[in-house]
PDB file of C-alpha atoms and ligand atoms in Angstrom:
ATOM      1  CA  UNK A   1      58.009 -47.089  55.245  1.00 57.00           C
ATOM      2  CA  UNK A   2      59.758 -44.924  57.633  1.00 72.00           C
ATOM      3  CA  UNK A   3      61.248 -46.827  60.987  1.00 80.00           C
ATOM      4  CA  UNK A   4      61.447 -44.095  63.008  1.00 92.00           C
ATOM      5  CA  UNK A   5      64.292 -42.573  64.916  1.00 94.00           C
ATOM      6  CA  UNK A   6      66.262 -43.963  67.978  1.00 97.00           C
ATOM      7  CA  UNK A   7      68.514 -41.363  69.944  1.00 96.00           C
ATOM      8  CA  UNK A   8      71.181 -42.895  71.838  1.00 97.00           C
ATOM      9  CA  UNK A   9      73.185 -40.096  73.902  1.00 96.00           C
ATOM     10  CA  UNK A  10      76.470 -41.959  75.457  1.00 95.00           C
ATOM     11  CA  UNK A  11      78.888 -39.264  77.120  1.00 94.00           C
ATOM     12  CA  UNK A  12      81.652 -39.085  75.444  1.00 96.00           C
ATOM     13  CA  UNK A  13      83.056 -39.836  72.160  1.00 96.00           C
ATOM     14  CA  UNK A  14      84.568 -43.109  73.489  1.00 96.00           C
ATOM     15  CA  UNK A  15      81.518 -44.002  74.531  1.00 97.00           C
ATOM     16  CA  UNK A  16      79.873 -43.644  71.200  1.00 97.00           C
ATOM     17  CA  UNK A  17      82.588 -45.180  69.688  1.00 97.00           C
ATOM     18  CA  UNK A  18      81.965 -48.606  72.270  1.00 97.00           C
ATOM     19  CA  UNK A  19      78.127 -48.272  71.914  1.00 98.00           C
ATOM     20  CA  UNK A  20      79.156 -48.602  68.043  1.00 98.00           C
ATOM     21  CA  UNK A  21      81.338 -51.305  68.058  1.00 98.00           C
ATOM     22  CA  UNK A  22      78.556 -53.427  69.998  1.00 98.00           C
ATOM     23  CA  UNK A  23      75.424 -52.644  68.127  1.00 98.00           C
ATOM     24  CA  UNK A  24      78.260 -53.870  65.062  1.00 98.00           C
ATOM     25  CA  UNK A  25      78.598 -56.771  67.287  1.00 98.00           C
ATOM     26  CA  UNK A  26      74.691 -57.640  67.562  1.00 98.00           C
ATOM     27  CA  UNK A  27      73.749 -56.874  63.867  1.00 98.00           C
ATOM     28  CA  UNK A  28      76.585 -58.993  62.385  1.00 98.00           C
ATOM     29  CA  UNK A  29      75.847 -61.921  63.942  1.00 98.00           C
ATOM     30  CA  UNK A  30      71.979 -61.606  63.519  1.00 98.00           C
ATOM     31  CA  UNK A  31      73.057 -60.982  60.086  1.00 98.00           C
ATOM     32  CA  UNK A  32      75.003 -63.957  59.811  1.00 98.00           C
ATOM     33  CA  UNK A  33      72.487 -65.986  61.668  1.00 98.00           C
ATOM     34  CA  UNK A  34      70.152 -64.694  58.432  1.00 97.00           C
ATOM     35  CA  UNK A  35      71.631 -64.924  55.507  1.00 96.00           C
ATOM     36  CA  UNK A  36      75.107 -66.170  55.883  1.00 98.00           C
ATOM     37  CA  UNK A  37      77.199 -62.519  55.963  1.00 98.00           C
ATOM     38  CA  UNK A  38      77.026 -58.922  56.980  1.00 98.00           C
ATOM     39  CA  UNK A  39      77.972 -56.359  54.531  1.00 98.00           C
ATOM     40  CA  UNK A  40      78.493 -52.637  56.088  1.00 98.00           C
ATOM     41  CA  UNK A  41      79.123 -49.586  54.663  1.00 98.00           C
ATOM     42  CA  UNK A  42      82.153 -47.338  56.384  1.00 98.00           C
ATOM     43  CA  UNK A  43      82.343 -43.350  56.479  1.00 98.00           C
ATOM     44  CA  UNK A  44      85.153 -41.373  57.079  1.00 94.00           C
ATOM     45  CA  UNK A  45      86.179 -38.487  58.917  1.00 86.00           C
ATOM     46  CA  UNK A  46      87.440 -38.488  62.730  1.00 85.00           C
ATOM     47  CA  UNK A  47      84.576 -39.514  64.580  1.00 84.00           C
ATOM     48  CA  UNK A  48      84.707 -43.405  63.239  1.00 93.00           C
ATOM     49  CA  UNK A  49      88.362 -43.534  63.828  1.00 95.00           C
ATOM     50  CA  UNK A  50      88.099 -44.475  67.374  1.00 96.00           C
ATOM     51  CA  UNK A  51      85.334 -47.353  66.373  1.00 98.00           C
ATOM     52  CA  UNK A  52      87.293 -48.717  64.004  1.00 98.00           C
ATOM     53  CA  UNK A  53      90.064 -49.043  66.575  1.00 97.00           C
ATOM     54  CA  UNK A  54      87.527 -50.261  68.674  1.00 97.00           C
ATOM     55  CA  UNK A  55      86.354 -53.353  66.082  1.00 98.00           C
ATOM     56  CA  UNK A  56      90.440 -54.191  66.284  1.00 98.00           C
ATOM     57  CA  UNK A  57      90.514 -54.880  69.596  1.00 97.00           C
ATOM     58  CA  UNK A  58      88.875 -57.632  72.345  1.00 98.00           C
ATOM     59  CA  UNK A  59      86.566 -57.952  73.335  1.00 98.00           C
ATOM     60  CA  UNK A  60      85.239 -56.462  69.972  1.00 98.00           C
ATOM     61  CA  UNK A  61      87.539 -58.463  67.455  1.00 98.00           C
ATOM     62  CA  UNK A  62      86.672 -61.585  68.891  1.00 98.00           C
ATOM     63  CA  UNK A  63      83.592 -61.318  69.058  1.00 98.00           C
ATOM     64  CA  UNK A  64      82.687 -61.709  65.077  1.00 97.00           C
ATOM     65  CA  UNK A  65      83.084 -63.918  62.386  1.00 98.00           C
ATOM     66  CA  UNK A  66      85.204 -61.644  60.355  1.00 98.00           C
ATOM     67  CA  UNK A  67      85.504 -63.376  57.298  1.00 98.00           C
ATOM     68  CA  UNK A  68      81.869 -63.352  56.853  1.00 98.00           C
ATOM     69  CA  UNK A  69      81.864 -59.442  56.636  1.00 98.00           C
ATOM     70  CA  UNK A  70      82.037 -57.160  53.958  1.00 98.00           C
ATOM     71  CA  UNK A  71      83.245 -53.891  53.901  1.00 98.00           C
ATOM     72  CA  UNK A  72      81.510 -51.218  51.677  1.00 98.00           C
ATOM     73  CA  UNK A  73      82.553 -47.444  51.799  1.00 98.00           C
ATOM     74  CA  UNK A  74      79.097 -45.003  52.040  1.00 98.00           C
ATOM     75  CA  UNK A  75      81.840 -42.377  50.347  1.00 98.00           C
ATOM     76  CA  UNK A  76      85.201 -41.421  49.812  1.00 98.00           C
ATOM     77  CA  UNK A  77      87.549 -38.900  49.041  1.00 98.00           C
ATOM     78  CA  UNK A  78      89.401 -39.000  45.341  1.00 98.00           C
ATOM     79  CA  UNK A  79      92.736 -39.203  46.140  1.00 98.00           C
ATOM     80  CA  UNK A  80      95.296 -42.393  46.250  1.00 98.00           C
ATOM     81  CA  UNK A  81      94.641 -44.910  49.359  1.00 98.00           C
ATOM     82  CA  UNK A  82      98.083 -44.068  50.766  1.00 98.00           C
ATOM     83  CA  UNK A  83      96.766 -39.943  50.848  1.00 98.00           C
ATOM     84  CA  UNK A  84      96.466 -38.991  54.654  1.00 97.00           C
ATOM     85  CA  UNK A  85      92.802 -37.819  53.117  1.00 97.00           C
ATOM     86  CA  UNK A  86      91.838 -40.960  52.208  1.00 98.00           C
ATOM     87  CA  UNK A  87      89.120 -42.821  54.442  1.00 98.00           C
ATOM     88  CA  UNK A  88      90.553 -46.246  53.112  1.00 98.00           C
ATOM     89  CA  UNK A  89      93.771 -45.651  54.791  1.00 98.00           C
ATOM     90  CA  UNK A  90      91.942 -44.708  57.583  1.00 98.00           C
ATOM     91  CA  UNK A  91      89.849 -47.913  57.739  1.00 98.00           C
ATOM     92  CA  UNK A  92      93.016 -50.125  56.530  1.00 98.00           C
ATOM     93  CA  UNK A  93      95.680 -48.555  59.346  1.00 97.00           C
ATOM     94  CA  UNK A  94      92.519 -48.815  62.471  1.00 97.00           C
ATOM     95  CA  UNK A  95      91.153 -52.328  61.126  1.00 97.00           C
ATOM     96  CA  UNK A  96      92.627 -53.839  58.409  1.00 97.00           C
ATOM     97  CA  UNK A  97      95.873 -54.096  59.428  1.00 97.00           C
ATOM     98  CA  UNK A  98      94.958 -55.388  62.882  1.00 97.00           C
ATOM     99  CA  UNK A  99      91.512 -57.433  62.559  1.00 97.00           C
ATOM    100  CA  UNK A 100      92.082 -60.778  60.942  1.00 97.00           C
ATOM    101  CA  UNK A 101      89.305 -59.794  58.457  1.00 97.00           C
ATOM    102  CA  UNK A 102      90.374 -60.997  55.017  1.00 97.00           C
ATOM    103  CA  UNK A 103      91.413 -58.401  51.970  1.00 94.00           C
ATOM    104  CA  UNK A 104      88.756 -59.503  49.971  1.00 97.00           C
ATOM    105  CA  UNK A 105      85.679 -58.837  51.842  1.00 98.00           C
ATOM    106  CA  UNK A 106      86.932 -55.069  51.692  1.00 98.00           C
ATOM    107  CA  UNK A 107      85.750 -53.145  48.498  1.00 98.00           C
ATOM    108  CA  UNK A 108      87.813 -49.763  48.411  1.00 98.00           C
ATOM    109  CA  UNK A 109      86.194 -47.140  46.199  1.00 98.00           C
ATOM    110  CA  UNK A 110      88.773 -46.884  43.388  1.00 98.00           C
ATOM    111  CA  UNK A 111      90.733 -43.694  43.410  1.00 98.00           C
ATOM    112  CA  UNK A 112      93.731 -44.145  41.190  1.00 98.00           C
ATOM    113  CA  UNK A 113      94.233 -44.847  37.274  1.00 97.00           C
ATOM    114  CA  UNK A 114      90.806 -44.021  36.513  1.00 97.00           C
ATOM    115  CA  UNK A 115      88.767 -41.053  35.941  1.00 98.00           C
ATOM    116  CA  UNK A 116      86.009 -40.182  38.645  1.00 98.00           C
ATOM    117  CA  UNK A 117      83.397 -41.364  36.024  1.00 98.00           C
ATOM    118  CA  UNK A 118      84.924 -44.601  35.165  1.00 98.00           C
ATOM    119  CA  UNK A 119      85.872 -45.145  39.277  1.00 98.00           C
ATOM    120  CA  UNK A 120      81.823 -44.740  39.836  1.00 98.00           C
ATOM    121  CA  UNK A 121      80.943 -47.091  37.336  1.00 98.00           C
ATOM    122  CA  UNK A 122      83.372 -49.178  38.486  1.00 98.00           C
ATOM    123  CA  UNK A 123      82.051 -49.282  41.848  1.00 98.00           C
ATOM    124  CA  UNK A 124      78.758 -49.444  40.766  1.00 97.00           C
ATOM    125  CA  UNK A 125      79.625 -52.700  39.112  1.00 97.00           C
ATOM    126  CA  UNK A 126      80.884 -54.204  42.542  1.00 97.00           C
ATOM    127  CA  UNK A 127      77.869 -53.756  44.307  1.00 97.00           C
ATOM    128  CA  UNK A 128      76.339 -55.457  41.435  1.00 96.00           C
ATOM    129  CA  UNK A 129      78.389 -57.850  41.566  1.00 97.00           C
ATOM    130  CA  UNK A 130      78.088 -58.469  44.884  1.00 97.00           C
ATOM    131  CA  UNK A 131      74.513 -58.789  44.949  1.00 96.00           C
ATOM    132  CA  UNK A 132      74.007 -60.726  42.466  1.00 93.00           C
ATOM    133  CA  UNK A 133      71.131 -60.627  39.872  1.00 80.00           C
ATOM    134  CA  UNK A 134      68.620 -58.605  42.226  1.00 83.00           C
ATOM    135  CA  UNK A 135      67.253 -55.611  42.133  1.00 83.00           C
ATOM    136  CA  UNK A 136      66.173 -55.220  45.693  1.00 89.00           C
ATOM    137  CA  UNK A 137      69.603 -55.072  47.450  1.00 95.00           C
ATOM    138  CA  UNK A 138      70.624 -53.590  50.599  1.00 97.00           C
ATOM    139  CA  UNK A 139      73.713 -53.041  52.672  1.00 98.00           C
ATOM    140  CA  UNK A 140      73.299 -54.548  56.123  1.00 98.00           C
ATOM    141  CA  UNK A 141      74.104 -51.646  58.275  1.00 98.00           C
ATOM    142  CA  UNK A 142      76.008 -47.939  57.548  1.00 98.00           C
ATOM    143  CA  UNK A 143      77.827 -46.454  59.706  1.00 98.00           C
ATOM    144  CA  UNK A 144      77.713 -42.774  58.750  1.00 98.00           C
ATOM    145  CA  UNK A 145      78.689 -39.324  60.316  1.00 98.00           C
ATOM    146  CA  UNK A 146      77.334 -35.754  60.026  1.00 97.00           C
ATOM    147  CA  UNK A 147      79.301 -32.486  59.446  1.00 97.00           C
ATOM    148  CA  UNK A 148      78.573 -29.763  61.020  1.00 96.00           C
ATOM    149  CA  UNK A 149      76.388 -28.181  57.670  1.00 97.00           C
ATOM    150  CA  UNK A 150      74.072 -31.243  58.004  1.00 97.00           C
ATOM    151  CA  UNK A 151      75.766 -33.549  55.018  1.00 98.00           C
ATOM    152  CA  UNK A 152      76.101 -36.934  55.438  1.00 98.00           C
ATOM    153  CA  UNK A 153      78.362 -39.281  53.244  1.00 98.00           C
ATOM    154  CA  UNK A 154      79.329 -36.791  50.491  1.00 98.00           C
ATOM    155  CA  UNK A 155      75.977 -35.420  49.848  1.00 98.00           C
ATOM    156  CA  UNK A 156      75.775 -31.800  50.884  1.00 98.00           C
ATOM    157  CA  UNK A 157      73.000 -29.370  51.469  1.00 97.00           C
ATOM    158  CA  UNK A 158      70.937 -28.146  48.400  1.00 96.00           C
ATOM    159  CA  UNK A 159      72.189 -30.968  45.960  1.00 96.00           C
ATOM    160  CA  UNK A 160      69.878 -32.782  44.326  1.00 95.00           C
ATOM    161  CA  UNK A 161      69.759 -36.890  45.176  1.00 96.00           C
ATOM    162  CA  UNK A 162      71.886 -38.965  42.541  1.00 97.00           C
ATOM    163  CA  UNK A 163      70.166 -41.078  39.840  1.00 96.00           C
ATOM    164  CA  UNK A 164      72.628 -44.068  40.059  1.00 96.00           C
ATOM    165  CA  UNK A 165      73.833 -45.619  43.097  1.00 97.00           C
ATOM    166  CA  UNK A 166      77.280 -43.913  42.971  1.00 98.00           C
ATOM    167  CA  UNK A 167      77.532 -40.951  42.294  1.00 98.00           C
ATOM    168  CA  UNK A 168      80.587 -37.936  41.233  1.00 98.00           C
ATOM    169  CA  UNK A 169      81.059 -34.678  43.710  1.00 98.00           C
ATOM    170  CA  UNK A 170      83.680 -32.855  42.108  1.00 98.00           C
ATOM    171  CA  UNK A 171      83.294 -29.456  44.130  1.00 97.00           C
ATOM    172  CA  UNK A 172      83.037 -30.301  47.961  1.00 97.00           C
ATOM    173  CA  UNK A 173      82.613 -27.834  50.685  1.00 97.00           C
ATOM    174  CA  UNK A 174      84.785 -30.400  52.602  1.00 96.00           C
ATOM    175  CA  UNK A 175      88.249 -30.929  51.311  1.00 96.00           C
ATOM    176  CA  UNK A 176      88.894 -32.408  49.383  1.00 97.00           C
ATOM    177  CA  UNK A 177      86.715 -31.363  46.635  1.00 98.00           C
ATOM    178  CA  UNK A 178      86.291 -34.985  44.145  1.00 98.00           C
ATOM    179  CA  UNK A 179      84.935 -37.353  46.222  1.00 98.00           C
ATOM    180  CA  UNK A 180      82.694 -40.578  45.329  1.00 98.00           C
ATOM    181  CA  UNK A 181      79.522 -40.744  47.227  1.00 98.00           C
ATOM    182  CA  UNK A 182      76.628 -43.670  47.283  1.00 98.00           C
ATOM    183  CA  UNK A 183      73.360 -41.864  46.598  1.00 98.00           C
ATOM    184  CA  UNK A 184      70.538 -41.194  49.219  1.00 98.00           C
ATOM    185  CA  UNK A 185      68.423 -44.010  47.841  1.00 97.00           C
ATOM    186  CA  UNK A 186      71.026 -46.491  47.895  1.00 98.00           C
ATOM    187  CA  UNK A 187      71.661 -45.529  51.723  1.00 98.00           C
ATOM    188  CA  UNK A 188      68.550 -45.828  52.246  1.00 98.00           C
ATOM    189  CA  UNK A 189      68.044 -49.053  51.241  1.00 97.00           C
ATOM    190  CA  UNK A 190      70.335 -50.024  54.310  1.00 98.00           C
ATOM    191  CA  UNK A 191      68.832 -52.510  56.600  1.00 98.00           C
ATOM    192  CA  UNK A 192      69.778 -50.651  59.402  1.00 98.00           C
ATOM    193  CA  UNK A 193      71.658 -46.794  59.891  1.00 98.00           C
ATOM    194  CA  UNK A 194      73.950 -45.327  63.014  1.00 98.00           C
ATOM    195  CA  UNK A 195      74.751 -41.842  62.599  1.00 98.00           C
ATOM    196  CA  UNK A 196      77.914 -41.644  64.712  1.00 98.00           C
ATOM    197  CA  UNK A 197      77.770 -37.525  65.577  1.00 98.00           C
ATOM    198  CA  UNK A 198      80.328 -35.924  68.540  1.00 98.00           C
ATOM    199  CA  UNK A 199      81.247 -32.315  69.523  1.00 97.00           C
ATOM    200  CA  UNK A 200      79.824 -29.531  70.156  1.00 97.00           C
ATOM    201  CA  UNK A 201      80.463 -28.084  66.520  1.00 97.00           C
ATOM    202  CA  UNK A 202      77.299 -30.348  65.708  1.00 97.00           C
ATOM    203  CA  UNK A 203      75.078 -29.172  68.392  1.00 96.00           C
ATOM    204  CA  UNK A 204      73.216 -26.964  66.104  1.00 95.00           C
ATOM    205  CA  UNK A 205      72.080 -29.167  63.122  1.00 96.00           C
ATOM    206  CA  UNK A 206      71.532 -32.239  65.625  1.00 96.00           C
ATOM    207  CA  UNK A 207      69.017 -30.076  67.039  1.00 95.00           C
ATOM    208  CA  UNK A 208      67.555 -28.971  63.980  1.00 95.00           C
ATOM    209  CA  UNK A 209      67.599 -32.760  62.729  1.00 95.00           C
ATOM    210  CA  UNK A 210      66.239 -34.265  65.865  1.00 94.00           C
ATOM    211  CA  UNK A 211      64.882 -32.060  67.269  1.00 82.00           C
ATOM    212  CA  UNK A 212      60.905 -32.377  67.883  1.00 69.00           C
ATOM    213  CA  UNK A 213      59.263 -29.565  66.574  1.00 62.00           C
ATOM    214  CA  UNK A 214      58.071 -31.526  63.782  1.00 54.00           C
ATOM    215  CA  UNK A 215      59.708 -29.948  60.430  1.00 62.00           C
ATOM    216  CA  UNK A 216      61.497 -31.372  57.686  1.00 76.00           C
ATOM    217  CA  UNK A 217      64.453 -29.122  57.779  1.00 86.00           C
ATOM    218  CA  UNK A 218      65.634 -31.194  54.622  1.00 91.00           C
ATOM    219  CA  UNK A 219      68.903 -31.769  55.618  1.00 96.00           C
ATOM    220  CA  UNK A 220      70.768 -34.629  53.729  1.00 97.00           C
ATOM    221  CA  UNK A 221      71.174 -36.497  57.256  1.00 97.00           C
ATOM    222  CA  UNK A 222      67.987 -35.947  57.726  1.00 96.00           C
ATOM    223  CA  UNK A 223      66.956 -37.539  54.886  1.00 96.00           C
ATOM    224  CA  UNK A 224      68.568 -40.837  55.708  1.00 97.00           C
ATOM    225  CA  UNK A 225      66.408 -43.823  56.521  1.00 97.00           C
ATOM    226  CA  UNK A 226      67.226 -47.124  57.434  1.00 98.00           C
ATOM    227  CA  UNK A 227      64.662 -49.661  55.810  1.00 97.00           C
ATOM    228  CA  UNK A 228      64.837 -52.250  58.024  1.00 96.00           C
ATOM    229  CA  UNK A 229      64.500 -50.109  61.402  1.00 96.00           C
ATOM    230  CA  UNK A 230      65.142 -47.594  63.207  1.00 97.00           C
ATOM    231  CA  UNK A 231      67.624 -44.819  62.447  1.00 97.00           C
ATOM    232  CA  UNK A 232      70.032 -44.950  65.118  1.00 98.00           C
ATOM    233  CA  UNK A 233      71.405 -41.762  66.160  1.00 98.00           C
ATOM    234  CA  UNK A 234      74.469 -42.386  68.451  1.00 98.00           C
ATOM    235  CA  UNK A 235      75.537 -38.336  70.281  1.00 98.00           C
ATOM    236  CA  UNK A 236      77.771 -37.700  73.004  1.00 97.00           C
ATOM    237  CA  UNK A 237      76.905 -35.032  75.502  1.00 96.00           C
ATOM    238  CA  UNK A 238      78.191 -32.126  73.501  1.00 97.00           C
ATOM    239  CA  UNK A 239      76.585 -32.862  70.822  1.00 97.00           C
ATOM    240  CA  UNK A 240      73.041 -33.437  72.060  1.00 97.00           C
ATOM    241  CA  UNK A 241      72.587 -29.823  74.271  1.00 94.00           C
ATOM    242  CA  UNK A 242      70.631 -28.480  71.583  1.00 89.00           C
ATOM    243  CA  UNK A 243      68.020 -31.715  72.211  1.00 90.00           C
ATOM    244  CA  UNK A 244      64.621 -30.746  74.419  1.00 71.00           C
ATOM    245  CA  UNK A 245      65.600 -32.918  77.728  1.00 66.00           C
ATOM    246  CA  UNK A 246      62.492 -35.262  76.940  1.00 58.00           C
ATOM    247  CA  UNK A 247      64.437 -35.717  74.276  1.00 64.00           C
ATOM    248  CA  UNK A 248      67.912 -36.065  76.081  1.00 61.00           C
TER     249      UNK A 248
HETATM  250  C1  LIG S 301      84.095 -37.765  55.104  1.00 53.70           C
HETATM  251  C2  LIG S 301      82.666 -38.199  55.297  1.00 53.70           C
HETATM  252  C3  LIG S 301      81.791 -37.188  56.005  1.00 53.70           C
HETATM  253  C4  LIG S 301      81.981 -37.339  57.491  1.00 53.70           C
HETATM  254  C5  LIG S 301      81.308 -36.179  58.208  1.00 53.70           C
HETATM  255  C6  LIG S 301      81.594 -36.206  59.691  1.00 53.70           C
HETATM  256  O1  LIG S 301      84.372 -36.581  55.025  1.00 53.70           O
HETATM  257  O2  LIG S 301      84.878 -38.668  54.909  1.00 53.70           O
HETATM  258  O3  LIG S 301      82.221 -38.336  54.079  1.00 53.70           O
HETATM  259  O4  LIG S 301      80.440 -37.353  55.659  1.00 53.70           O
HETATM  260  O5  LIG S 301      81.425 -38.549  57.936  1.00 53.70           O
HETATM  261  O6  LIG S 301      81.801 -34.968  57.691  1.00 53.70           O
HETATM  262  O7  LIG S 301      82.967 -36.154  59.865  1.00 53.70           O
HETATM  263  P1  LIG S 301      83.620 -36.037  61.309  1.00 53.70           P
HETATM  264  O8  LIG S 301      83.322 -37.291  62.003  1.00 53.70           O
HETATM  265  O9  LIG S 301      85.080 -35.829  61.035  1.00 53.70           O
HETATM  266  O10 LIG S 301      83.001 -34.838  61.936  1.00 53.70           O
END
């Protein structure tokens, strides 16, 4: 059943970025408290940057028990880690390299020596894995963004929802065209969602995603649901002008 929606509008993309890192902060260790770890799935693309840097740093960094969290990517591009494109250099060069978070609580998406079938079936199987013998799984928390056409992850407008939990996108409107994406159902099986959305290049769809008129624009970011509660929508200022001021 649907949580609802909470809007968060911080002013600036730093200040997403820190209202981020401590909502990361709070669900880990209620997580932990739980059921013993926190497992988060990671987007790419520039508006995380900065909150990964964040999670790097104090107070942030010491502020979790890092080896009980597990790093998940929502989606990534299909090209090798060390490809400026790739979103696990990204997360490796911002937090890897700096947070003493061990190697193997992160689970790249494969990119290299494998086809972009056999690299979705082999993710597949680690989030198997990883859950063990259950069939009602969920990621703690995602972390996703929003382009500017309202996709999320790599699913893009018009595309139909994947039947497996990974699925193949081998003609992107973002570059670069292969990409691996987790399907809308297994996103939405996430205990809890923060869009992370900044500039005023988004203005437009935020408005028609959030805005209160009532419609299901059927948008994939607006089809994202956390199952656990709310969907929290993080927006700086430039962002959010499109949003009714009751809304703001
Ligand atoms: C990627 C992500 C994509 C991203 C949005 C927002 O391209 O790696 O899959 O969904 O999160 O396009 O990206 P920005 O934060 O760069 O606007």
């Amino acid at each position: 059943m649907s949580q609802g929606r909470e809007i968060f509008i911080a002013g600036t993309s730093d200040d997403v970025a820190r209202e981020a890192a401590a909502r990361f902060v709070a669900l880990a260790s209620e997580a932990i408290g739980l059921r013993g770890r926190f497992s988060v799935l990671l987007s790419g693309g520039s508006t995380p940057r900065k909150l990964y840097s964040l999670l790097a740093q104090p107070p942030f960094v010491n502020a979790v028990q890092w080896e009980k969290i597990f790093l998940f990517f929502a989606d990534e591009r299909f090209v090798p880690h060390n490809d400026i494109e790739s979103t696990y250099l990204l997360v490796r060069e911002t937090l890897l390299d700096v947070a003493p978070i061990p190697l193997k609580n992160c689970f790249p998406m494969p990119t290299e020596g494998m086809t972009l079938e056999g690299a979705a079936a082999s993710y597949q199987g680690a989030i198997e894995t990883f859950f063990g013998a259950t069939d009602d799984w969920a990621f703690d928390l995602a972390f996703l963004g929003m382009g500017p056409d309202g996709h999320t992850a790599s699913l893009f407008p018009g595309r139909p929802d994947f039947s497996t939990s990974v699925g193949i996108v081998r003609d992107s409107p973002k570059p670069p065209p292969e990409r691996l994406t987790l399907s809308l159902k297994a996103i939405n099986r996430s205990r809890a969602v923060i869009f992370l959305v900044t500039g005023a290049d988004k203005a437009d769809r935020v408005r028609e995603v959030l805005g209160d008129d009532g419609s299901d624009c059927g948008l994939p970011a607006a089809r994202v649901e956390a199952s656990g509660s709310a969907t929290v929508w993080l927006l700086d200022l430039q962002s959010a002008t499109g949003l009714d001021a009751r809304l703001r």
